Coordinates of C-alpha atoms and ligand atoms in Angstrom, one line a residue:
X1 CA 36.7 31.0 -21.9
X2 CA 34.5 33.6 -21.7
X3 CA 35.8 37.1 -23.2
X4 CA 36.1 40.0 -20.6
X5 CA 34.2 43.1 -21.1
X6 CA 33.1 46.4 -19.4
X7 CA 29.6 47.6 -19.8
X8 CA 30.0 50.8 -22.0
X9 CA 27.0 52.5 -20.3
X10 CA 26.8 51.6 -16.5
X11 CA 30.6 51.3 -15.8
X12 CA 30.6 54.8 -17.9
X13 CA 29.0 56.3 -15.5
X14 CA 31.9 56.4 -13.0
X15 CA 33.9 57.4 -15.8
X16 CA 32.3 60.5 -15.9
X17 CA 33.7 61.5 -12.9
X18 CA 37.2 62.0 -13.9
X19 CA 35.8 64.7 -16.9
X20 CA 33.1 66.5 -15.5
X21 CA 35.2 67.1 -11.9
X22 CA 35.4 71.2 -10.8
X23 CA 38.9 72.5 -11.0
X24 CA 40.4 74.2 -8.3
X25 CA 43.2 76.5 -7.5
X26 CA 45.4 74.4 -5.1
X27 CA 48.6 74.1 -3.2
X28 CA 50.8 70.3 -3.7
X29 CA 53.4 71.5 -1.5
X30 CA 52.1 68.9 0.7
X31 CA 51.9 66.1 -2.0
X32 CA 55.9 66.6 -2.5
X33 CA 56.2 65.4 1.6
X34 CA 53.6 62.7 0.7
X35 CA 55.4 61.2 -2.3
X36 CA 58.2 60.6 0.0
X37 CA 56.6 59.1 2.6
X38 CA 54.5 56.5 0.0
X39 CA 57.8 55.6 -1.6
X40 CA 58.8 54.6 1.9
X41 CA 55.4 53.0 2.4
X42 CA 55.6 51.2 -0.5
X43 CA 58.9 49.6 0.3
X44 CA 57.7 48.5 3.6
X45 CA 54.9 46.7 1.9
X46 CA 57.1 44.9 -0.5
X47 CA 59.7 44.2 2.2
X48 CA 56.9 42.5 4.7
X49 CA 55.9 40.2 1.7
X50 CA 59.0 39.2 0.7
X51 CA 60.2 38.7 4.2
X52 CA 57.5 36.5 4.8
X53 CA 59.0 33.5 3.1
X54 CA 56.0 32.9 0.7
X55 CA 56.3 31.0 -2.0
X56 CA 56.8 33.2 -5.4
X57 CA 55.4 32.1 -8.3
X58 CA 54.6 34.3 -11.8
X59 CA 51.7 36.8 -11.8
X60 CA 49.5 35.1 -14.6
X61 CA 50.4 31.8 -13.0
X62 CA 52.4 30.2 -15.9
X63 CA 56.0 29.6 -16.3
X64 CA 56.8 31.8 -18.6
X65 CA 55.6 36.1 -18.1
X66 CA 54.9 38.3 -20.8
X67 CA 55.4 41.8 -21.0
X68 CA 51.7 43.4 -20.6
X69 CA 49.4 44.5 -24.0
X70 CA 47.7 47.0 -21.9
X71 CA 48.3 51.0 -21.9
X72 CA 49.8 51.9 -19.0
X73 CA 53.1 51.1 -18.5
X74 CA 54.4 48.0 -16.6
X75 CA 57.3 46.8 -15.6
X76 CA 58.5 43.8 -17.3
X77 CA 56.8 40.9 -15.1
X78 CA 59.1 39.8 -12.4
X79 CA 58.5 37.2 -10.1
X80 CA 55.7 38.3 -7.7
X81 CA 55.0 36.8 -4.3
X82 CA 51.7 35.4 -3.3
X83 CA 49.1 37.2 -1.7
X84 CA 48.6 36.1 2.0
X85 CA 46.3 33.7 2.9
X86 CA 43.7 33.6 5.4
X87 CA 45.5 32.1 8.0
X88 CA 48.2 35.7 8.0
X89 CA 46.0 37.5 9.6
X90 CA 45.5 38.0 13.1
X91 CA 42.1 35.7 14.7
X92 CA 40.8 38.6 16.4
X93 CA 40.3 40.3 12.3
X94 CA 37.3 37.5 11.9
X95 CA 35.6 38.4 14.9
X96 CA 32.7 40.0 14.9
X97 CA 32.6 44.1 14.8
X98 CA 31.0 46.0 17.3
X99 CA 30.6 49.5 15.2
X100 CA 29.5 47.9 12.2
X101 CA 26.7 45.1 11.2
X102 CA 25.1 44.0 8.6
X103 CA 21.2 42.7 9.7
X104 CA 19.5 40.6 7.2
X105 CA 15.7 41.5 7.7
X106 CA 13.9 39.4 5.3
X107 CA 15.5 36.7 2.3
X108 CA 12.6 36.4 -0.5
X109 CA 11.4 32.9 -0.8
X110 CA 11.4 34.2 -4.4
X111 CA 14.7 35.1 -5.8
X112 CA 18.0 35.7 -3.8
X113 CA 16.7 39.5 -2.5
X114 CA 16.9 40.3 1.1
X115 CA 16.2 43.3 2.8
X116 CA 18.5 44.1 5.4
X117 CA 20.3 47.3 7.6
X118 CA 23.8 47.8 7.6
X119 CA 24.5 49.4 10.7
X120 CA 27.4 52.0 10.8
X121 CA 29.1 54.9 13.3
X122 CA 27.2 57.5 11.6
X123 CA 24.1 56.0 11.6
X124 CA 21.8 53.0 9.4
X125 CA 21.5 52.4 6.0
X126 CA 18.3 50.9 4.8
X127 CA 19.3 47.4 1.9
X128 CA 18.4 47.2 -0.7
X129 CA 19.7 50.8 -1.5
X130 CA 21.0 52.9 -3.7
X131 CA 24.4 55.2 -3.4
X132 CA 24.6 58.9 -4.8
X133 CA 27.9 59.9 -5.8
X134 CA 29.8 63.2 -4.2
X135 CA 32.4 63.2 -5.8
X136 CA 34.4 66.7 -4.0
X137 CA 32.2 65.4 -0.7
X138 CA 28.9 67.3 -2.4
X139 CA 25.9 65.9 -4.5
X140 CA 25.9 68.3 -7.0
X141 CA 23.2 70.6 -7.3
X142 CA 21.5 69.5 -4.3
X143 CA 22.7 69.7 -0.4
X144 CA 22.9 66.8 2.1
X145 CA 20.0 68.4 3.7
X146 CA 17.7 67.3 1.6
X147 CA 18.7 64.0 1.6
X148 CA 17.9 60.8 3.3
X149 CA 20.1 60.0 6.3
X150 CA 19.5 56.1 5.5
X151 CA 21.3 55.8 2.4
X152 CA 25.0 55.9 1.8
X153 CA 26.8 58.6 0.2
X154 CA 29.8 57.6 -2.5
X155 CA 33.0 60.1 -2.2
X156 CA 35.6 59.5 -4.4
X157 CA 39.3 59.6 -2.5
X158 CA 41.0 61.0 -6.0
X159 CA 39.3 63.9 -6.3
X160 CA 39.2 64.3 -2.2
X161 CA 43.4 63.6 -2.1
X162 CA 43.9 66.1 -5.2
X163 CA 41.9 69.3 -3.4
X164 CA 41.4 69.7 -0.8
X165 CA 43.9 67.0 0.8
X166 CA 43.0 64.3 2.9
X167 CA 44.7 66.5 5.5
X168 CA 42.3 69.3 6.0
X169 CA 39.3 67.0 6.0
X170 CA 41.6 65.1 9.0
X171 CA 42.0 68.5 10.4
X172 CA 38.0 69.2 10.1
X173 CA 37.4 65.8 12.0
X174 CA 36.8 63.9 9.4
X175 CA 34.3 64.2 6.6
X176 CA 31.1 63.7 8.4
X177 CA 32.3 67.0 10.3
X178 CA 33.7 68.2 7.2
X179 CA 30.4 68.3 5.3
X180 CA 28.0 68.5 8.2
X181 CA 26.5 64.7 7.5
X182 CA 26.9 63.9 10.3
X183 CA 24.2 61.3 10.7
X184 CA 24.4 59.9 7.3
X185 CA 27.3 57.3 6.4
X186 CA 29.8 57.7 3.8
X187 CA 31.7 55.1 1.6
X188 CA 34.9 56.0 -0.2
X189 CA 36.5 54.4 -2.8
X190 CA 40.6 53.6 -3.3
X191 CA 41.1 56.2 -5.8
X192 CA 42.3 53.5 -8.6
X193 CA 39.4 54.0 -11.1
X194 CA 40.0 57.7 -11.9
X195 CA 44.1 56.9 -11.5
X196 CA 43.6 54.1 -14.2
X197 CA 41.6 56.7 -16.2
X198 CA 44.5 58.7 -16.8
X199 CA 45.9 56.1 -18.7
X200 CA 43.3 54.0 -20.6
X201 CA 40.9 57.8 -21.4
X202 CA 37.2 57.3 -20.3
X203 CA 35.5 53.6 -20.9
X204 CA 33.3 54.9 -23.2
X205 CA 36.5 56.0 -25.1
X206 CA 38.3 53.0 -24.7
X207 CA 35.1 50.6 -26.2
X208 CA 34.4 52.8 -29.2
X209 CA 38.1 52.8 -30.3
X210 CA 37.6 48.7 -30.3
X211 CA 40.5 48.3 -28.6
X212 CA 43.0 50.4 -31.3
X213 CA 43.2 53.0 -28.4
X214 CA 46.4 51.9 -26.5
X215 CA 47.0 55.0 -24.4
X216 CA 43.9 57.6 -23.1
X217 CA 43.8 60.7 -26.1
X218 CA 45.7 63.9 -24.8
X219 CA 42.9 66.1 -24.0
X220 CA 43.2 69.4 -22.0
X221 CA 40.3 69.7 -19.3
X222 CA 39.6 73.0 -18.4
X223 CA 42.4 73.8 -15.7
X224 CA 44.4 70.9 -16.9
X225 CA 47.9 70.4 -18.0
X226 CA 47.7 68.6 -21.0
X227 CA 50.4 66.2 -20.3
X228 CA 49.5 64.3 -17.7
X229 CA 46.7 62.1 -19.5
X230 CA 48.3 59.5 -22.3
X231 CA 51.4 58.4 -22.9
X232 CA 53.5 57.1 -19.6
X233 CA 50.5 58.7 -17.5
X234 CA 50.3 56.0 -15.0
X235 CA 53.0 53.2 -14.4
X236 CA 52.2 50.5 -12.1
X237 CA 54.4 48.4 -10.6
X238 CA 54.5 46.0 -7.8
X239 CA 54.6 49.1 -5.4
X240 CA 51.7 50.7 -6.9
X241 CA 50.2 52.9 -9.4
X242 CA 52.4 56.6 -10.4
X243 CA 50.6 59.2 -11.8
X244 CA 51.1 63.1 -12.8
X245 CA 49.3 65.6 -11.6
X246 CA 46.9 67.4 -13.7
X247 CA 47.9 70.9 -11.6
X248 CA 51.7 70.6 -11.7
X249 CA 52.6 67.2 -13.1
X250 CA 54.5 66.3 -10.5
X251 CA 54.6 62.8 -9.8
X252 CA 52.1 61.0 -7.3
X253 CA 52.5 57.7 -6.1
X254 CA 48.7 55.4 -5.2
X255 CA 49.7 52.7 -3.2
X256 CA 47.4 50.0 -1.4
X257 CA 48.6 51.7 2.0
X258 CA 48.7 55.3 1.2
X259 CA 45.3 55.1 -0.4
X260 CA 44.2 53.7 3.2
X261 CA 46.3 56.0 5.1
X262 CA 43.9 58.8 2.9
X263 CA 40.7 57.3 3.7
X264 CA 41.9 56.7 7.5
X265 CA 42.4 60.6 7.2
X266 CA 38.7 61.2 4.9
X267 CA 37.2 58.9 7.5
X268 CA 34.1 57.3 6.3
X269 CA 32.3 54.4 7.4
X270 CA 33.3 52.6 4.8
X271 CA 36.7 52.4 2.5
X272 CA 38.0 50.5 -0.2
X273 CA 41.2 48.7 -0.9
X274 CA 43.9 49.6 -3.8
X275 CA 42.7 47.6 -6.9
X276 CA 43.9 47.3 -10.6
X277 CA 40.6 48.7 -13.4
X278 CA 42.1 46.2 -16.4
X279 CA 41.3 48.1 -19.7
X280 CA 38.2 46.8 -21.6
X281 CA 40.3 45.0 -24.5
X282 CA 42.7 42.8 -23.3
X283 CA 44.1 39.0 -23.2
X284 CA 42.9 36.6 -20.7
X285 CA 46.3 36.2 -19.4
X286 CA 46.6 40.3 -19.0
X287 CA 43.4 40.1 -17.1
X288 CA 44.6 37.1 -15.0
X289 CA 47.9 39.2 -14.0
X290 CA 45.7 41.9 -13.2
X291 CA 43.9 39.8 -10.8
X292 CA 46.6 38.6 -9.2
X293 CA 47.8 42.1 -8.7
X294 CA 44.3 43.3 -7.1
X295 CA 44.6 40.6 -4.8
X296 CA 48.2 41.2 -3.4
X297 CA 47.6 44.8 -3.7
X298 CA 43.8 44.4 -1.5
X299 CA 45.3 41.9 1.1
X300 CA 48.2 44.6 1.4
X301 CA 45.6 47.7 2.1
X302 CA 43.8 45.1 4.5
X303 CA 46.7 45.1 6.5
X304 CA 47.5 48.6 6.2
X305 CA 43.4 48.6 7.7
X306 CA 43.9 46.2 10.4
X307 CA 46.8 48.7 11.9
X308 CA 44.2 51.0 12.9
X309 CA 40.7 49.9 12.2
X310 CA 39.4 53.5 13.7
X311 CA 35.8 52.4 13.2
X312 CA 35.8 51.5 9.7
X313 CA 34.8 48.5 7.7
X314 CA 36.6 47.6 4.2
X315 CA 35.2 46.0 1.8
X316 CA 37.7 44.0 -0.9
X317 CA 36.4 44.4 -4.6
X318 CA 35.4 41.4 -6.3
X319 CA 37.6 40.8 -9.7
X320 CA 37.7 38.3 -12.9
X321 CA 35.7 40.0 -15.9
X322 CA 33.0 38.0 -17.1
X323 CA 35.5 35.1 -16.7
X324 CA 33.9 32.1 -14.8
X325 CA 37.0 30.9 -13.2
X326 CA 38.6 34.0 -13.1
X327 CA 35.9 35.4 -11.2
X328 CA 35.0 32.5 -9.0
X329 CA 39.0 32.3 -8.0
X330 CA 38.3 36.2 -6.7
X331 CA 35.7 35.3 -5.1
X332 CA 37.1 32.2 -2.9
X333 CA 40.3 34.4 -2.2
X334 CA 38.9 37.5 -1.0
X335 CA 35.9 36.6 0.8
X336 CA 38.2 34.3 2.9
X337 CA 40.3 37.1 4.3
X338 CA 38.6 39.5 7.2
X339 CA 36.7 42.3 5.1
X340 CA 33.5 43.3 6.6
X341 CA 31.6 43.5 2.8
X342 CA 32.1 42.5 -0.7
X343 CA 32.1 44.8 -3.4
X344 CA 31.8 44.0 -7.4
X345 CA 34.1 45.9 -9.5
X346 CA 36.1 44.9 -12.4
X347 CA 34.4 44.4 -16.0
X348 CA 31.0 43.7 -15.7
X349 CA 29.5 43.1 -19.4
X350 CA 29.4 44.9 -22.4
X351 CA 25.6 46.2 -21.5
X352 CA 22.8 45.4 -19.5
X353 CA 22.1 41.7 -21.0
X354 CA 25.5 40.8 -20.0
X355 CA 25.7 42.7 -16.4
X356 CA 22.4 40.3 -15.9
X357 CA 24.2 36.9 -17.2
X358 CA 27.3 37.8 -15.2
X359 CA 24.9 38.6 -12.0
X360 CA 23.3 35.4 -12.6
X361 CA 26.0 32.9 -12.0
X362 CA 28.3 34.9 -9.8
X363 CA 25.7 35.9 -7.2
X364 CA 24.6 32.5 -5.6
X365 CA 28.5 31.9 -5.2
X366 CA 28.0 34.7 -2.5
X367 CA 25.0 33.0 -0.6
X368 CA 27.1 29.9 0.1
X369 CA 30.0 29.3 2.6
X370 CA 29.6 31.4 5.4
X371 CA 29.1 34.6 2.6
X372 CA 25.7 35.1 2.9
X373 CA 25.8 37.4 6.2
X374 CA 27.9 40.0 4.8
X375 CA 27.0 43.3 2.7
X376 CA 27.1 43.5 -1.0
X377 CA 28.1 45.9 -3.3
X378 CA 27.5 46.6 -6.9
X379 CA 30.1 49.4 -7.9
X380 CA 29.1 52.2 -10.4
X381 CA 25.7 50.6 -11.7
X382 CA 22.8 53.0 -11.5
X383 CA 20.2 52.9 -14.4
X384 CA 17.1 51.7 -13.2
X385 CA 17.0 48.5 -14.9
X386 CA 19.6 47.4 -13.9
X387 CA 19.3 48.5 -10.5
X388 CA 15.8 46.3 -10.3
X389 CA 17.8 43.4 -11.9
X390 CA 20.7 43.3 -9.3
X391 CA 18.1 44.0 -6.3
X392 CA 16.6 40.5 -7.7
X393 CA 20.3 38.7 -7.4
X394 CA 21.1 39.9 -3.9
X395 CA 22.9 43.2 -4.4
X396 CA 22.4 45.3 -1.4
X397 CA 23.4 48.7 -2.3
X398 CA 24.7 50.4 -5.3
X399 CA 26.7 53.3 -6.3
X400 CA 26.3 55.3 -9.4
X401 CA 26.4 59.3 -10.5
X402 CA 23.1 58.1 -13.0
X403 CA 20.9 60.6 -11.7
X404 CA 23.0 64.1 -10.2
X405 CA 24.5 63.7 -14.2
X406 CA 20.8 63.1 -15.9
X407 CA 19.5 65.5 -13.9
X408 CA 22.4 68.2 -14.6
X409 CA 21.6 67.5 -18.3
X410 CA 17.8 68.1 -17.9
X411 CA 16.8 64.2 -18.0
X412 CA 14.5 63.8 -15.6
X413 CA 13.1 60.0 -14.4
X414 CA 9.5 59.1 -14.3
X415 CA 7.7 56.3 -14.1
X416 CA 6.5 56.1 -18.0
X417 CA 10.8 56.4 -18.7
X418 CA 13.2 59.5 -19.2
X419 CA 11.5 62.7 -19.6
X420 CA 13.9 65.5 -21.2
X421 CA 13.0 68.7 -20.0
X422 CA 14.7 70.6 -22.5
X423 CA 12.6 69.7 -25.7
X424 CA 10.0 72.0 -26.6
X425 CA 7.0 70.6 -26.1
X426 CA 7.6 71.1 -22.5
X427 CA 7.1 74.8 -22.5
X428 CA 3.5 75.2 -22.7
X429 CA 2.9 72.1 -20.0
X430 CA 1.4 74.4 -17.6
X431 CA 0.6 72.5 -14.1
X432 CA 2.0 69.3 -15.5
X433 CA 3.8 67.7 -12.8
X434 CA 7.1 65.8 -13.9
X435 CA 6.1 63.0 -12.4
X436 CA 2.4 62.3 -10.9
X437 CA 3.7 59.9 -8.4
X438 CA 6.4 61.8 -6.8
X439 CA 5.7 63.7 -3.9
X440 CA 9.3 65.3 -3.8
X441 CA 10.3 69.3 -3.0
X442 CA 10.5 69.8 -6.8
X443 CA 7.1 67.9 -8.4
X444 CA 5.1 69.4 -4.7
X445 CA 5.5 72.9 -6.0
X446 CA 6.7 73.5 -9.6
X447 CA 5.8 72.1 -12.9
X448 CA 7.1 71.0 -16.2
X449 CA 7.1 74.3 -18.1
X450 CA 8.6 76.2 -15.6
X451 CA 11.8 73.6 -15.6
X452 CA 11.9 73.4 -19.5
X453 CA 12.4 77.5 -18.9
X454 CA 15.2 77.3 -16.2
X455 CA 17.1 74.9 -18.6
X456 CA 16.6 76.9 -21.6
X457 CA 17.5 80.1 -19.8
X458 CA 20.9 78.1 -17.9
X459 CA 19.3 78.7 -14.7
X460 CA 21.2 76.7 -11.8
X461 CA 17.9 76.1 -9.9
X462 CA 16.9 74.1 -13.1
X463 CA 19.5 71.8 -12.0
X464 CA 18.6 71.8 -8.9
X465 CA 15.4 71.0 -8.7
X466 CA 15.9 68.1 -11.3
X467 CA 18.6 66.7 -10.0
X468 CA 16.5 66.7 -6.1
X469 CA 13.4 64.8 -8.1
X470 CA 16.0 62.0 -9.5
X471 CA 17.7 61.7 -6.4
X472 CA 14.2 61.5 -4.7
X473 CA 12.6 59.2 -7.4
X474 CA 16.0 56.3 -6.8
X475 CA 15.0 56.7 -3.0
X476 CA 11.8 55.8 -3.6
X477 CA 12.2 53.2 -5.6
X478 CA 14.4 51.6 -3.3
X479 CA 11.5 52.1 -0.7
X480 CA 9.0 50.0 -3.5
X481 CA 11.7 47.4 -3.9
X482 CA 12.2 46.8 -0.5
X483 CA 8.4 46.5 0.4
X484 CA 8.3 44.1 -2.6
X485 CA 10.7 41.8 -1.1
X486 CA 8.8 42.0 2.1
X487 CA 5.8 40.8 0.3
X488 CA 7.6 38.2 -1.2
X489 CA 6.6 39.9 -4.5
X490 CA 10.3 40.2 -5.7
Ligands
ZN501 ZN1 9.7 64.7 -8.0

């Protein structure tokens, strides 16, 4: 058995997230209408599974359930049905979409890279390519305006369902209207990661304690209520996931409808089911209940979907650590059920060298039985290495907040590596570009000494204009990889 693991730098990345977000003031009257209504949700869900006759066997698959190790809190493991199998869902799910379509262009003859177009309501994205994160709906630093239209765009529902409601951005028409992208796609995500956060602290957090840190450290964000992180911060159950919130602390319930019934509301081209993030240290048979839970919990979001698809294509998200069989058991479940793309999530090895082993065997499992036509995506990997490695093993687009943070920190990518603005000998570099080979807004008119100043001097255009270059230099590198698959170089 292989050990599970998270990668401490890459899956930190989304971490960041959750601690760097912008507080505002905001009204929950609405969320005390809304907990109602999930409880009732919730109940519905359970009810149509157990009313289903399925057989019910224990979570971790065993006849005898233990209590959980991990931090949140659990319910003591009671029988749990099955998820539903292929066959439950309507024939007409499987057929083909007409407002979303994934076209492979090109398959390299020299590693399992392809470069494709997803096609979406809100226009194309170019594969293989990479995801910027907006968080609140914004890149930060930069506006949408100066960004490709081919490329996704990553919003996280958490933040979106905390401020400024999924309702207002209904009431806007949606969050292309909402933000004015209006020929750009978005993706959302369930909310779970940043929910899950609440309880196990950040991943970086969570690895360095070596697993002695059972519950996330009590830390007060700036706005925060200090009482909502830690101790009984999240219980999951069956039903869902039940957090605080950091405003109040009243009580908000995630379930794998309600978080649909959000992104039906957010409206992006793309959404994400209700999953489980399994802390970083924890037993097999822990990470095996986990699973299980993902699964029901992503079938039961699929459903919710398949109510009213409104133009929108879910992807599930791919499960099982670094666990061959755990992971190969994900991957036969979920990609037999109706999604339109498969996303990997879960633990994805404790740095890059294990990402790379992990991509290794688990990718040609998705270029066999009928998988091979669908999108694929790598969530919350963004360094450039990695990125290059996963382009090589078939990923088509990734999502990370890599460069908007670098760049908010004055780092800076170039060709020749990280280039941090902030040290000194970048004061005097008069007419030095930042990079030679990047034609973007910032390196066209302005040079290193000039951005070394802004940072110094806590100028907001320092920002910027560092985090437009990164931003640019991803998108171009995206551009390279894709002609090198076309070359057959890659
Ligand atoms: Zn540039």
């Amino acid at each position: 058995m292989l050990r599970p693991s998270r990668n401490r730098q890459l899956i930190g990345n989304r971490a960041i997230d959750i601690d760097n977000r912008l507080i505002h003031p905001i009204s929950f009257s609405q969320f005390h209408i809304d907990i109602v209504l999930l409880t009732a949700l919730r109940s519905l869900g359970d009810e149509m599974l157990r009313s289903s006759g399925r057989r019910v066997r224990h979570q971790c698959g065993c006849l005898c359930p233990r209590r959980s190790t991990s931090s949140a809190s659990h319910e003591p493991s009671p029988p749990s049905p099955s998820p539903p199998l292929a066959e439950d869902f309507p024939s007409w799910a499987y057929e083909p979409r007409s407002f979303f379509r994934f076209e492979i262009i090109k398959q390299s003859s020299k590693s399992l890279a392809r470069v494709g177009r997803i096609h979406t309501p809100h226009g194309v994205v170019d594969t293989p390519g990479f995801v910027p994160v907006a968080t609140n709906a914004a890149l930060k630093g930069v506006s949408f305006q100066n960004q490709p239209d081919n490329q996704l765009v990553f919003a996280n529902t958490y933040h979106l369902l905390l401020h400024p409601g999924s309702d207002i951005i209904r009431g806007a028409g949606g969050i292309h209207n909402f933000t004015k992208r209006r020929r750009g796609p978005f993706i959302t995500d369930s909310g779970g990661f940043q929910v899950f956060s609440l309880a196990y602290g950040s991943v970086q957090e969570e690895l360095s304690s070596k697993g002695e840190l059972k519950r996330a450290r009590i830390k007060a964000k700036p706005g925060w209520r200090n009482d909502v992180m830690g101790k009984d911060a999240v219980k999951v159950t069956e039903g869902g996931a039940r957090f605080r919130s950091y405003r109040d602390g009243s009580y908000i319930l995630l379930t794998p409808e309600s978080t649909i019934d959000a992104q039906k509301d957010i409206g992006a081209d793309i959404i994400i089911p209700l999953d489980e993030l399994p802390p970083y240290h924890i037993s097999r048979q822990r990470l095996n209940e986990s699973l299980q839970k993902s699964h029901r919990w992503e079938a039961r979001s699929l459903q919710q979907h398949l109510k009213n698809v409104k133009n929108q294509a879910m992807y599930c998200v791919v499960h099982g650590g670094i666990d061959v069989e755990l992971r190969t058991q994900s991957i036969e479940y979920l990609t037999s059920l109706p999604f339109d793309g498969y996303a990997i999530g879960g633990s994805l090895g404790n740095g890059r060298a294990e990402l790379k082993e992990l991509l290794s065997w688990m990718m040609p499992l998705f270029d066999k039985d009928g998988r091979r036509d669908k999108p694929r995506h790598l969530l919350g990997i963004g360094d450039e290495e990695s990125v290059r490695n996963a382009v090589t093993m078939g990923l088509d687009t990734m999502d990370s907040c890599y460069p908007t943070r670098l760049g908010r920190h004055g780092t800076l990518l170039t060709r020749q590596g990280l280039l941090r603005i902030k040290r000194g000998a970048n004061a005097r570099s008069f007419g030095m570009k930042i990079c030679q080979e990047c034609n973007c807004s910032t390196c066209k008119r302005y040079d290193r000494a000039y951005l070394c100043h802004l940072f110094k001097a806590n100028e907001p255009l320092g920002v910027m204009l560092a985090t437009q270059h990164n931003l640019t230099y991803m998108s171009d590198m995206m551009e390279e990889l894709r002609q090198g698959i076309m070359d057959d170089r890659i």
